[in-house]
XYZ file of C-alpha atoms in Angstrom:
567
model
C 116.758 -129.322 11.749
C 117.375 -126.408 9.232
C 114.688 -124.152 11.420
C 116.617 -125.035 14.561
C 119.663 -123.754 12.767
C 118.053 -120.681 11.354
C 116.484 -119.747 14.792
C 120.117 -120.652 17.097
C 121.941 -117.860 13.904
C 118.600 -115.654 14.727
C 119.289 -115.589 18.497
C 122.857 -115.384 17.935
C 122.455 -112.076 16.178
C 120.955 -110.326 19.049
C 122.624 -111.501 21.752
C 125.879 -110.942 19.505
C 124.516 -107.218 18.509
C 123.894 -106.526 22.208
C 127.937 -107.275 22.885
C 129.142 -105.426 20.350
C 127.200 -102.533 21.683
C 128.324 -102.843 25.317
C 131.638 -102.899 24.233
C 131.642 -100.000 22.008
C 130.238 -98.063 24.867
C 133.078 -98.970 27.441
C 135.058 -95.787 29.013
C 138.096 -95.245 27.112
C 140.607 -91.821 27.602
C 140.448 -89.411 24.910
C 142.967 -88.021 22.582
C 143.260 -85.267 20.790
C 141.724 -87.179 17.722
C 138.150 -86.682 19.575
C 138.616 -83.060 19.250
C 136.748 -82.648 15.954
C 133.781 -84.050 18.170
C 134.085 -82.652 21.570
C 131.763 -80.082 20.741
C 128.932 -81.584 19.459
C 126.365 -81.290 22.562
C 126.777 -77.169 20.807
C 125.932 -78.020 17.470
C 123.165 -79.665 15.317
C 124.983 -82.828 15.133
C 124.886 -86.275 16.500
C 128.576 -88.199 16.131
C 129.662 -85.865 13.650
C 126.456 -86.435 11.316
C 123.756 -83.616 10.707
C 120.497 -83.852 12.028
C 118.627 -83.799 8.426
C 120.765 -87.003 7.389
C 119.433 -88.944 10.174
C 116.236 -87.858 9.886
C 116.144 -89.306 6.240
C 118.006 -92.567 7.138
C 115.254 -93.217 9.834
C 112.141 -91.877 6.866
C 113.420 -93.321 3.795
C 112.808 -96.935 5.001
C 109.613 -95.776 6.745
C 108.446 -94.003 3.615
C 109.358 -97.385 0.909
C 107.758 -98.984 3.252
C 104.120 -97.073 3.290
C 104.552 -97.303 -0.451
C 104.052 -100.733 -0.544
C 101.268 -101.074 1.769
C 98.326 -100.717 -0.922
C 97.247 -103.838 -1.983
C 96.474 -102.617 -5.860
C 98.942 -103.603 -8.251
C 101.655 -102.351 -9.393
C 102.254 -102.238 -5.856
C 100.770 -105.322 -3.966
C 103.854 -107.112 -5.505
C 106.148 -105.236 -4.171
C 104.999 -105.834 -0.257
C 107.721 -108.168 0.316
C 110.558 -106.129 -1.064
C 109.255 -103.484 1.298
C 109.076 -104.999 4.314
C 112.800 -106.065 3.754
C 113.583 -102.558 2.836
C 112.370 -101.655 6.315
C 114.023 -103.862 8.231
C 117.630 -103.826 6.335
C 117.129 -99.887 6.863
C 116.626 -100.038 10.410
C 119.312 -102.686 10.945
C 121.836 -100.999 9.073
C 120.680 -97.567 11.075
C 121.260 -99.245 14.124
C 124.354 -100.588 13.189
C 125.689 -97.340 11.851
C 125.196 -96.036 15.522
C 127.577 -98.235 17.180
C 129.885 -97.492 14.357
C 129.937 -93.734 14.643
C 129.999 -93.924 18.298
C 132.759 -96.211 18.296
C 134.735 -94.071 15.641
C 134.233 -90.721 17.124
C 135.456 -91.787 20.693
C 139.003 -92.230 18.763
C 140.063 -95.009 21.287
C 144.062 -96.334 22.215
C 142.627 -99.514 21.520
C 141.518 -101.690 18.710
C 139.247 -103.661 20.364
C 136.128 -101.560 20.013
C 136.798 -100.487 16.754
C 136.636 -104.291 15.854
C 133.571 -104.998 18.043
C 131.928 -101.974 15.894
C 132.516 -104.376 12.643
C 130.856 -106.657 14.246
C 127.858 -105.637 14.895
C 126.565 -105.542 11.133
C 127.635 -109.406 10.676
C 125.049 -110.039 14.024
C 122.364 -107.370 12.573
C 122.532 -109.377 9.363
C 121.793 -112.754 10.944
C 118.608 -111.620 11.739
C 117.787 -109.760 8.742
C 117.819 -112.585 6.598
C 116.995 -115.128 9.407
C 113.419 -113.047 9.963
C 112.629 -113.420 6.136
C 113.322 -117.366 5.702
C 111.195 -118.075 8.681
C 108.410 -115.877 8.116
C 108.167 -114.532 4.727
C 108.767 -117.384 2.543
C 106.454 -117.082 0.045
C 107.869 -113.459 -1.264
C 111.755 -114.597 0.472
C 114.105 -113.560 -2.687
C 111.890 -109.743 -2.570
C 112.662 -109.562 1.073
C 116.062 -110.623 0.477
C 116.621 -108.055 -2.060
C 114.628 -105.216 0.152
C 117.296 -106.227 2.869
C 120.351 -105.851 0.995
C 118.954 -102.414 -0.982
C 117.465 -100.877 2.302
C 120.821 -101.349 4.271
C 123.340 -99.953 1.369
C 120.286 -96.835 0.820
C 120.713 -95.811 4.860
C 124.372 -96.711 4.821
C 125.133 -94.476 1.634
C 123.065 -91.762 3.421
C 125.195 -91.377 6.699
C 128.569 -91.924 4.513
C 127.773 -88.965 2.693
C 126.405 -87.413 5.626
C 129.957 -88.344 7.383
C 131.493 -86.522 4.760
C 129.453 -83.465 4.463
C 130.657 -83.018 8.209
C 134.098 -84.103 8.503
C 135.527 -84.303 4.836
C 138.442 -87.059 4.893
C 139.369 -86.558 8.220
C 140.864 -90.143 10.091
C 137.244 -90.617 11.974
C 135.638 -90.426 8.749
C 137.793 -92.687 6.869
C 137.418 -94.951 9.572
C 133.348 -94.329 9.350
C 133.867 -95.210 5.630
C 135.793 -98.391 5.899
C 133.159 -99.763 8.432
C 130.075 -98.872 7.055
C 131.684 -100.252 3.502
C 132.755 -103.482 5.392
C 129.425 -103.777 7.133
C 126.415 -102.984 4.117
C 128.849 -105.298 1.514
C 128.751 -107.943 4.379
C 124.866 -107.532 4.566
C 124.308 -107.737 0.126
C 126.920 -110.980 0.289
C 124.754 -112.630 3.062
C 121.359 -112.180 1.076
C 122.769 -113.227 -1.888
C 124.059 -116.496 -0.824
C 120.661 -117.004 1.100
C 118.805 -116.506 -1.937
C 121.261 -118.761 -3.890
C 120.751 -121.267 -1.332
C 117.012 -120.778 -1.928
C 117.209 -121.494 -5.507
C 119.636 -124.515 -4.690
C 117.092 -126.112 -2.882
C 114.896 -126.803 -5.461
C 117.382 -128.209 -7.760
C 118.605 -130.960 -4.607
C 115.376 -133.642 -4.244
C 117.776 -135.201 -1.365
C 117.828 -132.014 0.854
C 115.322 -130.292 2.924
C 113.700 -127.045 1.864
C 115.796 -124.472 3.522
C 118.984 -126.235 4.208
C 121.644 -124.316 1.912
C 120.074 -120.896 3.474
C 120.586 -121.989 6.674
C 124.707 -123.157 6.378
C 125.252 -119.799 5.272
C 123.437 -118.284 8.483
C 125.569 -121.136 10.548
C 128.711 -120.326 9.185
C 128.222 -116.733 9.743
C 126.986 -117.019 12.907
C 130.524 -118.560 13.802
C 132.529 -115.986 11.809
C 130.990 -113.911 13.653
C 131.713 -115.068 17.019
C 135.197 -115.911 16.782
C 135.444 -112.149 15.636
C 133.918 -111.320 19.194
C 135.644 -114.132 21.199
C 138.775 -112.359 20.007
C 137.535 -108.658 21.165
C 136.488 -109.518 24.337
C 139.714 -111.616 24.473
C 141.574 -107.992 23.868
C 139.678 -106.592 26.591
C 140.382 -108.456 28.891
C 143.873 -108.809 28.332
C 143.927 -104.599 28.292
C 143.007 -104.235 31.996
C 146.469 -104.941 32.315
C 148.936 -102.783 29.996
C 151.908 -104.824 31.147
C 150.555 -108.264 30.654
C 148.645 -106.913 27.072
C 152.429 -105.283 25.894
C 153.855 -108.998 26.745
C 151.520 -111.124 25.152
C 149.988 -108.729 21.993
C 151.579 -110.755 19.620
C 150.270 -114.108 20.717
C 146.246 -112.572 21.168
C 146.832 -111.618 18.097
C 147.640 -114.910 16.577
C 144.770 -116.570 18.733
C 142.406 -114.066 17.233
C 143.655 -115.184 13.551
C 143.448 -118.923 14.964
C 139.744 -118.779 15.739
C 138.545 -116.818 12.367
C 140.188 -119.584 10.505
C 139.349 -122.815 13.000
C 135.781 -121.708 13.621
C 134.495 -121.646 9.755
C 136.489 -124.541 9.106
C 135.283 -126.324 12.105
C 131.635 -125.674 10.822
C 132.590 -126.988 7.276
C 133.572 -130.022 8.183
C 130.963 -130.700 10.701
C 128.012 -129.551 8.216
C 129.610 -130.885 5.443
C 129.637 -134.376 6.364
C 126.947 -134.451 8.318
C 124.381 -132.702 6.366
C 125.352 -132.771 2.934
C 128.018 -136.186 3.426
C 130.368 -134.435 0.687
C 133.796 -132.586 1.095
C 132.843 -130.110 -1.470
C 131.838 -127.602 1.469
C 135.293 -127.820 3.693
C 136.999 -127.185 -0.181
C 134.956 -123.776 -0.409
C 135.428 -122.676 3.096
C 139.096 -123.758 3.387
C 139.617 -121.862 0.220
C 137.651 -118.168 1.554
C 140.157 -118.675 4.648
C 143.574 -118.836 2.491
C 141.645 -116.008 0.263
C 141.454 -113.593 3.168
C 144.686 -114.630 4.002
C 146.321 -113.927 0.770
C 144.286 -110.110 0.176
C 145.465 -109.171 3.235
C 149.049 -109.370 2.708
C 149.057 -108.265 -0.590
C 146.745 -105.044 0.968
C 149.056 -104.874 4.073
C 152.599 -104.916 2.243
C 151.133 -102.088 -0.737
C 149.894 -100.180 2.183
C 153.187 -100.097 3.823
C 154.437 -99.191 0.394
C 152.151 -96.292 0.363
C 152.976 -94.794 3.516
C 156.641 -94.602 2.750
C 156.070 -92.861 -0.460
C 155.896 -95.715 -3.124
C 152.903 -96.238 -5.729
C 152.041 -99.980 -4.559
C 148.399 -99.050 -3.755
C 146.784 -99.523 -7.236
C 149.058 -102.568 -8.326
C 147.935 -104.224 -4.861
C 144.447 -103.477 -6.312
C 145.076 -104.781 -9.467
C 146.879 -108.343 -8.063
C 144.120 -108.379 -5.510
C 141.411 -108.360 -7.976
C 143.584 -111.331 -10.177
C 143.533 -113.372 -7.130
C 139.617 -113.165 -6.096
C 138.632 -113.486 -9.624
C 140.843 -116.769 -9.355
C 138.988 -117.673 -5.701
C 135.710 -116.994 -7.401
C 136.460 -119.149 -10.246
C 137.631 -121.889 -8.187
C 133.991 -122.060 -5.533
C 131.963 -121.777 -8.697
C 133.270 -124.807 -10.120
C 132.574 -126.659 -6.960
C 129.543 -125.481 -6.074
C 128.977 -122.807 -8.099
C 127.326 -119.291 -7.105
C 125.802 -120.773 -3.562
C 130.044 -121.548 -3.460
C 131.526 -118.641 -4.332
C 129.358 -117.029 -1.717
C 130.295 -119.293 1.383
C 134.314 -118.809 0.158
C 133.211 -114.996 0.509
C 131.756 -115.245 4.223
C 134.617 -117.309 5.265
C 136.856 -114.724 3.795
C 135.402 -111.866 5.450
C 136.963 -111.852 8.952
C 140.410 -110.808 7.476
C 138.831 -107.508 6.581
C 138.009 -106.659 10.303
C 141.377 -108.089 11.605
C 143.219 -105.627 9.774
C 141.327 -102.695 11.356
C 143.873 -100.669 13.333
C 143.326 -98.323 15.994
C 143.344 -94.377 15.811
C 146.384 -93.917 17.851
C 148.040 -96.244 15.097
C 146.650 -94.256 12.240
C 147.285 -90.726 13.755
C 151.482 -91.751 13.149
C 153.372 -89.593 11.074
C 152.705 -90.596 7.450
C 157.359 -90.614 6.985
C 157.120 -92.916 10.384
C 158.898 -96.144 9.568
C 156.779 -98.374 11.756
C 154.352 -101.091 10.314
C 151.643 -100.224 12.124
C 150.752 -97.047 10.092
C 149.382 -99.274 7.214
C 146.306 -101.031 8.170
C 144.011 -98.593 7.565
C 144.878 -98.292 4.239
C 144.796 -102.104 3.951
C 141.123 -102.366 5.209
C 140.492 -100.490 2.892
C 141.503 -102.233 0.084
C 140.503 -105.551 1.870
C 136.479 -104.030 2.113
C 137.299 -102.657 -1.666
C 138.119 -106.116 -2.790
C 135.420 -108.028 -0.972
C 132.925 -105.761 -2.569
C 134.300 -106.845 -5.856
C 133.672 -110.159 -5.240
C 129.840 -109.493 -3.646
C 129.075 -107.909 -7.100
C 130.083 -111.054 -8.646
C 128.417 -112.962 -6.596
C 125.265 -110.841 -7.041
C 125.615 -110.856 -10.812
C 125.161 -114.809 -10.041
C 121.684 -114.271 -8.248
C 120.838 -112.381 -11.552
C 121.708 -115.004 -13.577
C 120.556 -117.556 -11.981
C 116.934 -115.264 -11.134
C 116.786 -114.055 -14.934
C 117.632 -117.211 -16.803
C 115.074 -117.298 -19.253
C 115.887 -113.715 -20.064
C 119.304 -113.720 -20.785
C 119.127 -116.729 -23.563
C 121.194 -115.316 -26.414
C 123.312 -113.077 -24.258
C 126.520 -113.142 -25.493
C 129.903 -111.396 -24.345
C 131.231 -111.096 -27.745
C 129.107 -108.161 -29.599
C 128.873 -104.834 -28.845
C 126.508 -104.706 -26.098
C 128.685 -106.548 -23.928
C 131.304 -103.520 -24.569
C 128.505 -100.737 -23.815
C 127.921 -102.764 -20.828
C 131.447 -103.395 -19.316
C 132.209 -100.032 -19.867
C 129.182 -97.887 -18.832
C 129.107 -100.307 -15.410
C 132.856 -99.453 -14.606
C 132.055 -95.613 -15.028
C 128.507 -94.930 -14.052
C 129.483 -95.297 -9.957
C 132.158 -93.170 -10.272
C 130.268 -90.713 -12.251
C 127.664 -90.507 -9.452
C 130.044 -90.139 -6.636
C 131.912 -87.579 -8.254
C 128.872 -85.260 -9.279
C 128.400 -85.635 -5.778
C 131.483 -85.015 -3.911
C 131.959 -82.417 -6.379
C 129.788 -80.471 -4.859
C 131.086 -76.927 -3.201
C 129.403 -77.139 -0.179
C 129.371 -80.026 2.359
C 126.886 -78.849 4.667
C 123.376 -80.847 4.975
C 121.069 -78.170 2.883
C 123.024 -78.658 0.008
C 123.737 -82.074 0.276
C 120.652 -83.959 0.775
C 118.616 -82.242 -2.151
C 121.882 -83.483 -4.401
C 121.754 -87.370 -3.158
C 117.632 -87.925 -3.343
C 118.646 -86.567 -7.323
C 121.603 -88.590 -7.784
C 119.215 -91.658 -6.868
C 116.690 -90.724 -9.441
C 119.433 -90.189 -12.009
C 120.723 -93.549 -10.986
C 117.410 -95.171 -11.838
C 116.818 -93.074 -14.813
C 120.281 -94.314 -16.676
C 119.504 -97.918 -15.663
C 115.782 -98.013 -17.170
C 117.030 -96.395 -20.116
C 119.801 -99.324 -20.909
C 116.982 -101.561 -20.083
C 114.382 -99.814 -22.182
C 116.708 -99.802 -25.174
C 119.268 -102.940 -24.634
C 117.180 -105.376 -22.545
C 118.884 -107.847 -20.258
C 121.346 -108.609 -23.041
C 123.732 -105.793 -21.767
C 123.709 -106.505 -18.169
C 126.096 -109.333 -17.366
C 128.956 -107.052 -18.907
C 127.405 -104.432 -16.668
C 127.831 -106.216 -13.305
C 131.800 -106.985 -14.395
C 132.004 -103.052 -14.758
C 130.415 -102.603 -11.634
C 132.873 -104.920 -10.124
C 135.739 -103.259 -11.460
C 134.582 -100.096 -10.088
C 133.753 -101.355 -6.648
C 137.457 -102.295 -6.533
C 138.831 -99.338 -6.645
C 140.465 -99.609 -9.880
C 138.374 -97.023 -11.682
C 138.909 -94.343 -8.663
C 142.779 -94.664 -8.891
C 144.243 -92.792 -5.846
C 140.810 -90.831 -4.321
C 140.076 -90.319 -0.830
C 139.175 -93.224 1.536
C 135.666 -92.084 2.121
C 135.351 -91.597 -2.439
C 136.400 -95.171 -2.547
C 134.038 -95.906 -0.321
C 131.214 -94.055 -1.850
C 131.774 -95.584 -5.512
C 131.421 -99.230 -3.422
C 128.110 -98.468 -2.343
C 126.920 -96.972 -5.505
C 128.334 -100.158 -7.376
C 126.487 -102.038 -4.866
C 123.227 -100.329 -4.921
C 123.271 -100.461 -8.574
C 123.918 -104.192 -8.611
C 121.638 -105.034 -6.385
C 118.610 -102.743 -8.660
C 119.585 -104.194 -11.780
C 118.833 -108.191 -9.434
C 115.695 -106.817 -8.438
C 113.679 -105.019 -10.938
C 115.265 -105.924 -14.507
C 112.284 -107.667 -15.366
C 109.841 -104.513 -14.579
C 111.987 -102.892 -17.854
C 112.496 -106.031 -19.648
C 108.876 -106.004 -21.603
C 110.013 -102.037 -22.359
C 112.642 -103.364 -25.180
C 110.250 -105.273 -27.229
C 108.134 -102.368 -27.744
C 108.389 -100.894 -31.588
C 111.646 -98.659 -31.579
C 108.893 -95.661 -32.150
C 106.888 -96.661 -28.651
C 110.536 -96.883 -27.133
C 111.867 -93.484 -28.490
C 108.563 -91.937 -27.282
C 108.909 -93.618 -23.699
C 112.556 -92.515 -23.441
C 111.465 -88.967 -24.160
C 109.350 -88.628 -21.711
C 111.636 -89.976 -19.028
C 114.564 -87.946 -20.134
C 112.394 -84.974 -19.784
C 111.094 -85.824 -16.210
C 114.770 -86.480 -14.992
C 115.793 -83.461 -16.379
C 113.136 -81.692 -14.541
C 113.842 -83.445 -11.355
C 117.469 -82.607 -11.588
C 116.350 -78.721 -12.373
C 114.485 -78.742 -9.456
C 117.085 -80.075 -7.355
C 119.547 -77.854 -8.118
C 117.775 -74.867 -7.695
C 116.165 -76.447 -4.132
C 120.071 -76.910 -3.091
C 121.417 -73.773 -4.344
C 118.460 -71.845 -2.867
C 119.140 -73.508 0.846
C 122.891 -73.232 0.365
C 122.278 -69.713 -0.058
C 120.250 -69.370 2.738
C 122.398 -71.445 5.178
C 125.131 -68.514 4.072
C 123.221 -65.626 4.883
C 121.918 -67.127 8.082
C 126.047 -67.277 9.096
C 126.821 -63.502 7.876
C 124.127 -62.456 9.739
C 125.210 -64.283 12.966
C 129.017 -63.237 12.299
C 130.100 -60.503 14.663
C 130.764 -57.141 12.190
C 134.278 -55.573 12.502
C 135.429 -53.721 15.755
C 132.170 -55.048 17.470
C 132.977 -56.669 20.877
């Protein structure tokens, strides 16, 4: 029964990635919004992204791939986690596709912006359906290769989006749903491999059962999401009849994200498991979403009239999901906190707004200028709670390793603080940068990756595993928002990935590093040497590469500039 369940979610996901598709690609007028990419059949761009940031979203999972193809340690160990890395990479490139094609058409219309966020929840079906029916003797690496390859191409085109476009309202809205969709994709394989783990501690339950509940119930998230866009669709061939009856698609669209999980729950739940604990968790995600989104909505209002309600929001937002994940964990602990999170989820696509309501006058007193700002927060506090539920994998994957981890010495300070800083340092030496263009860019981001692994093996090398759990509630902290104060949609959404990313390294490869820290501290100090040195190197040689083609993308445009007087 479980494979029948896994391979109806499997089928689901491309059928349901094929609609989102067709409906991103449905003629819509123009406005003046599109302007910023009505000219790129002239340039070297494709939806507002340079050509050399494609080029290394479609190699990097290509290339991690290859390197895991020899057979000869340390590398024949790692052919599962590349395999996933390949196809989370390509899903999340195809994904980002029907995102930047739906954001750069700047449509009257919500619908296709929404049917844009969908397609990631479909890709992700069959991401993590493809490794628990054929790859189940390396699963948890292909899980992990999933969730790392999609946030690695998805942090690629968001800083390619930027480098382009800056913070301009189709890039924010690039940000948001690229945010929305790769923390969708890390929750997913997390609870999977939770439910993997759960399986072996339930003799009464069939190998493969808890994995496939989450795929069911995200299956129907995910089509009530679409039942209510192609609802909206149809309803818009008609402006009159859509102006009369907006409000009540509206509340049939919030009617079927919160009857369809629930629906499931109960049917699963006393069928398959004959216990009420799995209605509790899912009935509890649906008043979560509920409750962010209001609290996001009415600070986002707040915001666009001139108040400071933004970071408080943040701040009572984070309160209440740290009370949501509390309350799943003690019912069914981690595999729980992750089903409350997928049935939470749809709230952060439902308050997507169109462009024509974000392009409004930021004094206009209307209350549909908020929502953009309230997806935002909503994808800003979801990712908190993904880290959190990732820091549960960990735990639950590195139990041996973490006896005598405490929270109360000074480690667990190091740790709490270095995680709610390190993401922000790495956006910020990015977006720091001078120039946007591509040249510059990419050299910067392949050395902000190696510094990124260089700072984590050196707390491992000289810590251990001891300091991570404070790490992952720093990385939490900083995924909220709450570290990044007031910055730029697209920063926010940059120091999300990055807290992602680093979560979801520190899940998969802690115990490579672990044996490192009980070496002698001499063997250690030596070791750390030599991979300060090479990171220094690296990040020498990266500089210079991007200053060198930065200077050479300038004097290719002096020399095509027209001198003075010259006709």
């Amino acid at each position: 029964m479980e494979r029948n369940m896994m391979w109806g979610a499997l089928g689901l996901g491309c059928i349901g990635w094929l609609a989102a598709l067709l409906l991103t690609t449905s003629k819509r007028p123009q406005t003046s919004l599109s302007s910023e990419v009505s000219s790129r059949e002239n340039s070297p761009r494709v939806w507002g992204v340079s050509r050399p940031f494609w080029w290394l979203a479609f190699l990097l999972p290509l290339g991690v791939w290859l390197a895991t193809l020899p057979t000869t340690p340390p590398f024949s160990s790692g052919q599962g986690w590349g395999r996933g890395f390949l196809l989370g990479g390509a899903a999340s490139l195809a994904c980002a596709l029907v995102i930047l094609r739906a954001s750069s058409r700047a449509p009257e219309s919500n619908a296709p912006l929404r049917a844009a966020a969908t397609a990631p929840l479909f890709a992700a079906l069959i991401c993590v359906g493809v490794p628990l029916l054929w790859m189940r003797a390396s699963v948890i690496d292909a899980l992990m290769g999933v969730a790392v390859g999609w946030i690695a191409v998805a942090a690629v085109l968001l800083l390619g989006v930027w480098a382009e476009k800056g913070d301009s309202p189709s890039a924010s809205a690039t940000s948001v749903l690229l945010l929305n969709g790769a923390a969708f994709a890390a929750t997913l394989c997390g609870v999977a491999a939770l439910g993997v783990y759960r399986d072996f501690a339930q003799a009464d339950v069939a190998r493969g059962t808890n994995s496939a509940v989450a795929l069911v119930l995200t299956a129907g998230v995910a089509l009530a999401l679409l039942s209510g866009v192609l609802i909206q669709e149809i309803a818009s061939s008609a402006a009159s009849l859509r102006a009369r009856f907006d409000p009540f698609l509206n509340g049939l669209n919030l009617l079927l994200c919160l009857g369809m999980p629930l629906g499931i729950g109960i049917l699963l739940g006393l069928r398959i498991f004959d216990d009420l604990a799995l209605i509790y968790v899912i009935g509890a995600g649906s008043a979560l979403g509920l409750l962010l989104w209001w609290l996001a909505w009415d600070a986002a209002r707040e915001s666009q009239n001139g108040e400071s309600g933004l970071r408080s929001s943040v701040a009572a937002g984070v309160v209440v999901a740290l009370c949501g994940f509390m309350l799943a964990f003690q019912i069914l602990q981690g595999f729980g906190v992750g089903l409350m999170l997928l049935a939470a989820w749809p709230s952060s696509i439902l308050a997507l707004p169109s462009f024509a309501e974000e392009s409004q006058p930021s004094n206009s007193t209307s209350s549909r200028a908020a929502p953009f700002e309230a997806a935002q927060t909503l994808a800003l506090l979801l990712s908190f709670v993904a880290i959190l539920l990732i820091s549960r994998l960990f735990a639950t994957r590195f139990r041996a390793d973490l006896r005598g981890a405490g929270l109360d010495d000074h480690f667990a300070l190091f740790g709490f603080v270095g995680g709610a800083v390190a993401p922000v340092l790495l956006a910020s030496l990015w977006f720091s940068a001078r120039e946007r263009g591509a040249a510059a860019s990419l050299p910067r981001l392949l050395g902000l990756g190696a510094l990124a692994l260089a700072l984590l093996g050196a707390m491992l090398t000289l810590w251990g595993a001891k300091v991570v759990p404070a790490f992952f509630a720093g990385l939490a902290l900083a995924a909220a928002g709450l570290a990044s104060g007031f910055a730029p949609r697209i920063h926010s959404g940059a120091v999300a990935l990055f807290s992602l990313a680093v979560a979801l390294t520190l899940a998969q490869w802690t115990h490579h590093f672990a044996p490192f820290a009980e070496m002698a501290r001499a063997q250690r100090l030596q070791f750390l040497a030599w991979g300060v040195g090479a990171t220094v190197l690296l990040i020498l040689i990266v500089e210079i590469t991007a200053r060198l083609a930065s200077g050479a993308r300038g004097r290719k445009t002096d020399l095509a500039a027209p001198s003075e007087g010259a006709s």
